[in-house]
């Protein structure tokens, strides 16, 4: 948890001022019962109204002053904790952005979302509470005992005996609760991830009438969370009555011993009332301290979860010096590349050797799961090859600063993702300098200009989150326009036109080819029609290259390719 204290550095002032003012308030609070005892013993007993009014006035002044102190402290605590939370959230977000795909896959989006919201909130609350409570309540607890000793050692001894009993109860409770909090957070992650899956898949769930099963799955995750919450509740519910019992026992003993002292004339009634007030203050302080202990325990679980992310070193290092590329090297080269998504699992790509020259238009085809997307992801270095090397312009991709590499390569992923904003903003996303003419040009290459003209507001049309207010094909075309507008040297369309009709798909391919002279273009598809006219076709099968060549060459020599062709085209079309 202490690892996170650097985020408090900027708020050092608040972290000092807050507790100091709270401390002053606590001193005043400790004085009140003693003044009360003096009023009762000296004022009320002797019917001295002047004395009562004078000391009563003093109490009011002290209380007002204490209130002022409390306000200052509260304000400092709010400033420090809010600032701390904001800074930590920013740092957390930056760290997550630096993760490789593999690391993001490993954490998963729901736990990261939970950590940046729930867990950081928890820590933020802790900072506020520490400033407000950490010094105040131990001081009041010890101070109450000391003040009691100053009044009468024998009665005070009673408090000294009972206080450790209370402390032990508090310790035991927090110790049993700690693992439960950890498990609770983990289950919350599970619940959120189930919920995410449900919300994004709600159409499919309805289409297959699976509501019942899915509701069951959600309830199970929910119930399991509730169980942990209840267990925590049960422990806490034991605990309040238990502490009250001990404190009330203490008060009974104080009254009993006090009575003996009063009869003997050694103590006044005022002191007994003061003792009881101090006893209550001890209870309150222990209660607050125990809440603080619970909060600390909870926060420790949260801090662990935050640190786990903050301590994860991005495994994809990006050198800062720009790579010096060779003009004459091939655009893309795979040298004996193998790749598996997990260290132990199956390989998604195996011993890939291929060279793609500058200016070439290459079609990539293969059955689903054959490794096409994986191949493409390695070029843009979304993942690092497990063995072998991937070169772009003669330089291994790992030697490029990531930004330099990604500037040269634009990938349109299989699932087009758009952002909230206007159509123009979405197209400009990869190249903020693009003029409106550039945007329109990119849209026309992507065959998107026509439908955009028909949208209300045209290029100013507001795209909703994820492109929810556009059709699948419209989304794909906008994503292609975005990649084209970025003006990359290597343009990769990963099954990016799958939702387009054949004619639009053909127009798109023609426009892309005409407008990317000297550039390298990769069309990934399961459709023969999409790759047929490429300069060269690469056929993938089970993570290996089954053949490369033109359509005619492959149709003659590659069994896999011929099979794909004949399954989609008529015999005559395939031979053309
Ligand atoms: N993020 C991932 N984590 C783990 N395994 C993955 C991941 N992505 C793909 N795979 C696995 O890698 C293999 C190759 O997948 P890939 O996405 O490259 O296929 P593809 O040829 O693009 O298929 P499609 O035509 O359906 O898009 C598959 O067996 C798949 O299960
Ligand atoms: Mg794919």
PDB file of C-alpha atoms in Angstrom, residues 258-268 271:
ATOM      1  CA  UNK A 258     -17.388   5.524  41.902  1.00  0.00           C
ATOM      2  CA  UNK A 259     -20.244   5.104  44.334  1.00  0.00           C
ATOM      3  CA  UNK A 260     -17.849   3.764  46.982  1.00  0.00           C
ATOM      4  CA  UNK A 261     -15.526   6.743  46.381  1.00  0.00           C
ATOM      5  CA  UNK A 262     -18.342   9.293  46.603  1.00  0.00           C
ATOM      6  CA  UNK A 263     -19.601   7.817  49.870  1.00  0.00           C
ATOM      7  CA  UNK A 264     -16.069   8.062  51.213  1.00  0.00           C
ATOM      8  CA  UNK A 265     -15.983  11.675  50.066  1.00  0.00           C
ATOM      9  CA  UNK A 266     -12.961  11.138  47.803  1.00  0.00           C
ATOM     10  CA  UNK A 267     -14.792  12.038  44.536  1.00  0.00           C
ATOM     11  CA  UNK A 268     -17.642  14.355  43.466  1.00  0.00           C
ATOM     12  CA  UNK A 271     -16.111  13.462  38.215  1.00  0.00           C
TER      13      UNK A 271
END
